[in-house]
Amino acid sequence: MEKAQRINYISFAQIIAMLLIVLSHSTPEGNNIPYFITASVPFLQAAGLVTFMWASGFLAIFTKQIEKYGYAQYIKRRLSRLLIPYFAVSLLMLLPKFFIAKIQNVPFSLNPLEIALQLITPRNSILPHLWFLPTLAIIGAFLPIMKKALKSKALTCIVFLILTALQFIPNITKLFCVDDVLKYLLWYWTGAFFATNTRLKIKPLFCTITAVVGWSLYILLSFAFFSKFSALMYLVLRAACLATMLTLSLSLEKYTESFCKKIGKYTFPIYILSLPFQNVLGIIFLKLNFPVIAAYLLLFVLGTAVPYIIAVIVDKIDRTKILSKIIGM
């Protein structure tokens, strides 16, 4: 029972993280966007992305993926799960993206060399929100090294200090997700650490105290030392967001089992399909002069519901599993 519960609260945290990311992409097109919408985006993305990375690291260790499949098969499965959707959906969206750019009077090139460069620079790619997939694929490739390092207390401390120090270095390059890997490897590692050290019980009280301390420190840094300690501020923000998300998922754990069963396997498809659909819907709302708040809510609700429905249908009818792989199932 304990094993099921622990996975359940982690799965719930992953789902909520995905929903927060979709919400952060729901800002309507146009001007006069309320401040609370634009100001919330960094917090939503910090909470969503860090929690998803932490949970991915936790589950990779906890579900014994390498022991179950072997290193080579584990890498193959991870790359298949994450990179096939990245390349397939990006290429499938080339023409729709081209026509959307025409409507918006935004330059968009179909030059093969430029497209290839975009694909290896995920943050600037055809669908920039998909940067998360290759980043997670690359980070996951470090799992065998992490497992060995986590067996030694000394190595665990050294790696933790190195990964923390990487949060303070300037960006190096967006090619091959280098900057994102360096920034998010810490959180994946932390999740793997908690999964490895099963004696460290993750309790709601501990998470709540961590969240309160984190948010207090973040507010202090924001108002007093923003210009001098911006890197530290963002590190504290991510830690506070993660602690808050874990507090929420642990507190609601007993009520979320059926929710996780219905939504859990469709987390990646919802994330992958949401933004293209939101982009099209956003243009329609802009042309119709739709009220901003209503557009914001509909972009989130429909941006979650429609990809979920598509994923469920594909899951039921796709016997070859080709479409399932393309959308990340």
XYZ file of C-alpha atoms in Angstrom:
329
model
C 0.000 0.000 0.000
C 2.800 2.405 0.861
C 4.380 1.857 -2.573
C 1.099 2.561 -4.365
C 0.483 5.671 -2.294
C 3.940 7.076 -2.898
C 3.622 6.611 -6.642
C 0.094 8.028 -6.536
C 1.103 11.342 -4.991
C 4.048 11.630 -7.375
C 1.774 10.933 -10.350
C -0.689 13.525 -9.092
C 2.124 16.062 -8.755
C 3.144 15.346 -12.368
C -0.400 15.865 -13.619
C -0.826 19.156 -11.745
C 2.589 20.256 -13.029
C 1.467 19.577 -16.591
C -1.771 21.528 -16.049
C 0.182 24.505 -14.701
C 2.404 24.458 -17.792
C -0.656 24.394 -20.060
C -2.124 27.282 -18.044
C 1.105 29.246 -18.516
C 0.663 28.827 -22.290
C -2.932 30.085 -22.161
C -2.175 33.812 -22.332
C -4.423 35.207 -25.109
C -3.106 36.934 -28.223
C -3.193 40.717 -28.463
C -2.679 43.680 -26.175
C -4.287 44.775 -22.903
C -3.647 41.452 -21.182
C -4.346 41.799 -17.431
C -1.212 42.013 -15.332
C -2.124 39.038 -13.142
C -2.059 36.786 -16.226
C 1.352 37.876 -17.503
C 2.843 38.078 -13.996
C 1.708 34.547 -13.146
C 3.518 32.906 -16.082
C 7.009 32.656 -14.468
C 5.520 31.159 -11.299
C 3.359 28.660 -13.192
C 6.281 27.542 -15.319
C 8.666 27.334 -12.363
C 6.219 25.172 -10.413
C 5.271 23.003 -13.380
C 8.693 22.369 -14.895
C 10.622 21.808 -11.662
C 7.954 19.483 -10.262
C 7.809 17.468 -13.471
C 11.606 17.085 -13.503
C 11.683 16.114 -9.817
C 8.904 13.564 -10.270
C 10.578 12.127 -13.386
C 13.817 11.577 -11.472
C 11.934 10.058 -8.546
C 9.936 7.642 -10.707
C 12.940 6.650 -12.842
C 14.632 5.290 -9.700
C 11.552 4.158 -7.800
C 10.118 2.071 -10.663
C 13.543 0.444 -11.241
C 13.582 1.179 -14.971
C 17.215 0.172 -15.538
C 16.897 -3.042 -13.504
C 13.750 -3.923 -15.429
C 14.938 -3.238 -18.984
C 18.729 -2.950 -18.827
C 20.633 0.237 -19.623
C 20.526 -0.041 -23.442
C 16.808 -0.841 -23.556
C 16.060 1.871 -20.987
C 17.818 4.497 -23.125
C 16.041 3.235 -26.244
C 12.629 3.452 -24.562
C 13.296 6.938 -23.174
C 14.533 8.294 -26.490
C 11.590 6.710 -28.288
C 9.078 8.123 -25.795
C 10.501 11.652 -25.857
C 12.285 12.272 -29.161
C 9.820 10.663 -31.587
C 7.070 13.095 -30.475
C 9.517 16.012 -30.567
C 10.649 15.465 -34.156
C 7.373 14.065 -35.513
C 5.057 16.751 -34.128
C 7.534 19.529 -34.985
C 7.746 18.410 -38.629
C 4.001 17.817 -38.888
C 3.419 21.376 -37.687
C 5.696 22.957 -40.308
C 2.979 23.868 -42.808
C 0.352 24.878 -40.210
C 3.002 27.045 -38.540
C 3.884 28.579 -41.911
C 0.265 29.540 -42.626
C -0.256 30.863 -39.084
C 2.862 33.013 -39.528
C 1.416 34.347 -42.783
C -1.818 35.311 -41.030
C 0.119 37.035 -38.241
C 2.602 38.662 -40.669
C 5.490 36.972 -38.885
C 8.526 35.737 -40.878
C 8.825 31.950 -41.073
C 11.259 30.103 -43.328
C 10.884 26.630 -44.836
C 14.585 26.463 -45.676
C 15.763 22.906 -44.776
C 18.989 24.136 -43.167
C 17.128 26.623 -40.987
C 14.616 23.955 -40.006
C 17.446 21.551 -39.081
C 19.079 24.277 -36.978
C 15.763 24.932 -35.233
C 15.326 21.243 -34.437
C 18.699 21.062 -32.680
C 17.918 24.318 -30.860
C 14.639 23.292 -29.190
C 13.969 26.639 -27.487
C 13.905 28.258 -30.956
C 12.275 25.339 -32.720
C 9.044 25.075 -34.697
C 7.149 24.411 -31.466
C 9.302 25.972 -28.731
C 7.275 24.444 -25.903
C 8.560 21.002 -26.920
C 12.063 21.886 -25.665
C 11.122 19.998 -22.527
C 11.104 16.628 -24.336
C 14.721 16.496 -25.614
C 15.886 18.090 -22.363
C 14.271 15.320 -20.322
C 15.637 12.701 -22.745
C 19.208 13.961 -22.321
C 18.893 14.260 -18.541
C 17.447 10.741 -18.338
C 20.538 9.386 -20.096
C 22.524 10.336 -16.973
C 20.427 8.028 -14.775
C 22.960 5.140 -14.608
C 25.666 7.590 -13.493
C 23.273 9.051 -10.923
C 22.472 5.601 -9.539
C 26.161 4.884 -8.967
C 26.830 8.307 -7.447
C 23.848 7.996 -5.105
C 25.361 4.877 -3.532
C 28.091 7.036 -1.988
C 27.278 9.762 0.535
C 30.413 11.683 -0.403
C 29.638 11.557 -4.139
C 26.027 12.489 -3.445
C 27.125 15.662 -1.647
C 29.711 16.530 -4.303
C 27.262 16.083 -7.185
C 24.605 18.081 -5.349
C 27.040 20.967 -4.813
C 28.167 20.876 -8.455
C 24.601 20.858 -9.791
C 23.672 23.698 -7.438
C 26.689 25.706 -8.610
C 25.563 25.210 -12.221
C 22.437 27.242 -11.399
C 24.631 30.331 -11.120
C 26.629 30.094 -14.347
C 25.580 32.194 -17.369
C 23.871 30.514 -20.293
C 26.312 28.736 -22.606
C 24.314 27.693 -25.662
C 20.767 26.719 -26.574
C 22.057 24.044 -28.961
C 21.103 20.514 -27.920
C 19.344 21.860 -24.793
C 22.685 22.475 -23.047
C 21.446 25.439 -20.984
C 18.240 23.678 -19.941
C 20.003 20.424 -19.069
C 22.412 22.295 -16.795
C 19.551 24.146 -15.090
C 17.119 21.251 -14.606
C 19.509 18.365 -13.915
C 19.570 19.444 -10.253
C 15.846 18.826 -9.833
C 15.874 15.461 -11.598
C 18.817 14.481 -9.385
C 16.965 15.595 -6.250
C 13.976 13.431 -7.179
C 16.287 10.460 -7.763
C 17.939 11.153 -4.394
C 14.642 10.972 -2.481
C 13.644 7.792 -4.330
C 16.990 6.161 -3.513
C 16.936 7.147 0.166
C 13.634 5.560 1.153
C 14.249 6.406 4.819
C 13.696 10.062 3.953
C 9.932 10.217 4.252
C 8.419 13.123 2.370
C 5.863 14.466 4.833
C 3.334 17.284 4.249
C 4.646 19.161 7.312
C 8.239 19.070 6.017
C 7.124 20.280 2.577
C 4.962 23.013 4.103
C 7.796 24.342 6.275
C 10.157 24.244 3.282
C 7.609 26.115 1.176
C 7.072 28.816 3.811
C 10.820 29.319 4.282
C 11.363 29.302 0.525
C 8.655 31.846 -0.254
C 9.804 34.090 2.601
C 13.378 34.057 1.312
C 12.181 34.626 -2.250
C 10.159 37.692 -1.233
C 13.150 39.059 0.678
C 15.458 38.569 -2.312
C 12.881 40.023 -4.709
C 12.411 43.285 -2.843
C 15.851 43.805 -1.356
C 18.518 42.216 -3.538
C 16.969 41.444 -6.921
C 19.741 42.912 -9.070
C 22.543 41.243 -7.099
C 21.056 37.830 -6.394
C 18.760 37.074 -9.337
C 20.222 33.567 -9.878
C 19.793 32.741 -6.186
C 16.293 34.191 -6.307
C 15.257 31.881 -9.152
C 16.811 28.893 -7.399
C 14.830 29.682 -4.241
C 11.670 30.252 -6.303
C 11.934 26.816 -7.895
C 12.567 25.156 -4.535
C 9.586 26.963 -2.983
C 7.356 26.008 -5.919
C 8.415 22.360 -5.685
C 7.761 22.240 -1.931
C 4.347 23.845 -2.468
C 3.423 21.342 -5.176
C 4.474 18.390 -3.021
C 2.489 19.780 -0.089
C -0.580 19.980 -2.317
C -0.173 16.499 -3.798
C 0.493 14.880 -0.407
C -2.469 16.640 1.213
C -4.862 15.506 -1.536
C -3.308 12.072 -2.082
C -6.186 9.973 -0.753
C -8.668 11.713 -3.072
C -6.679 11.474 -6.298
C -6.330 7.784 -7.145
C -9.103 7.640 -9.766
C -8.014 11.009 -11.183
C -4.454 9.721 -11.667
C -5.693 6.545 -13.356
C -7.767 8.528 -15.851
C -5.260 11.261 -16.639
C -1.824 9.876 -15.745
C -0.969 8.041 -18.973
C -2.064 11.033 -21.073
C 0.181 13.620 -19.417
C 2.673 13.837 -22.276
C 0.040 13.871 -25.073
C -1.815 16.736 -23.373
C 1.426 18.692 -22.994
C 2.520 18.010 -26.594
C -0.797 18.763 -28.295
C -1.985 21.649 -26.133
C 0.033 24.580 -27.504
C -0.600 24.011 -31.255
C -4.319 23.873 -30.528
C -4.105 26.924 -28.251
C -2.252 28.877 -30.958
C -5.012 28.301 -33.500
C -7.736 29.004 -30.956
C -5.915 32.141 -29.801
C -5.913 33.573 -33.338
C -9.641 32.860 -33.674
C -10.382 34.567 -30.348
C -8.265 37.558 -31.404
C -10.132 37.920 -34.708
C -13.469 37.695 -32.879
C -12.392 40.275 -30.248
C -13.185 37.721 -27.574
C -13.087 38.996 -23.946
C -9.589 38.450 -22.573
C -10.530 36.653 -19.345
C -12.968 34.353 -21.151
C -10.327 33.628 -23.803
C -7.764 32.848 -21.095
C -10.063 30.374 -19.350
C -11.199 28.733 -22.593
C -7.638 28.406 -23.872
C -6.763 26.525 -20.701
C -9.889 24.350 -20.516
C -10.016 23.489 -24.219
C -6.221 23.313 -24.428
C -6.402 20.531 -21.857
C -9.685 18.826 -22.748
C -9.268 18.537 -26.534
C -5.764 16.959 -26.391
C -7.041 14.613 -23.670
C -9.959 13.503 -25.859
C -7.638 13.040 -28.847
C -5.236 10.969 -26.730
C -8.040 8.742 -25.401
C -9.372 8.138 -28.932
C -5.894 7.380 -30.299
C -5.253 5.015 -27.390
C -8.399 3.054 -28.236
C -8.164 2.884 -32.049
C -4.418 2.880 -32.737
C -3.565 -0.813 -32.933
C -0.231 -0.171 -34.656
C 0.764 2.267 -31.874
C 2.313 4.602 -34.467
C 0.056 7.533 -33.594
C 0.470 6.742 -29.911
C 4.247 7.100 -30.207
C 3.914 10.347 -32.144
C 1.861 11.974 -29.393
C 4.017 10.624 -26.559
C 2.133 7.637 -25.157
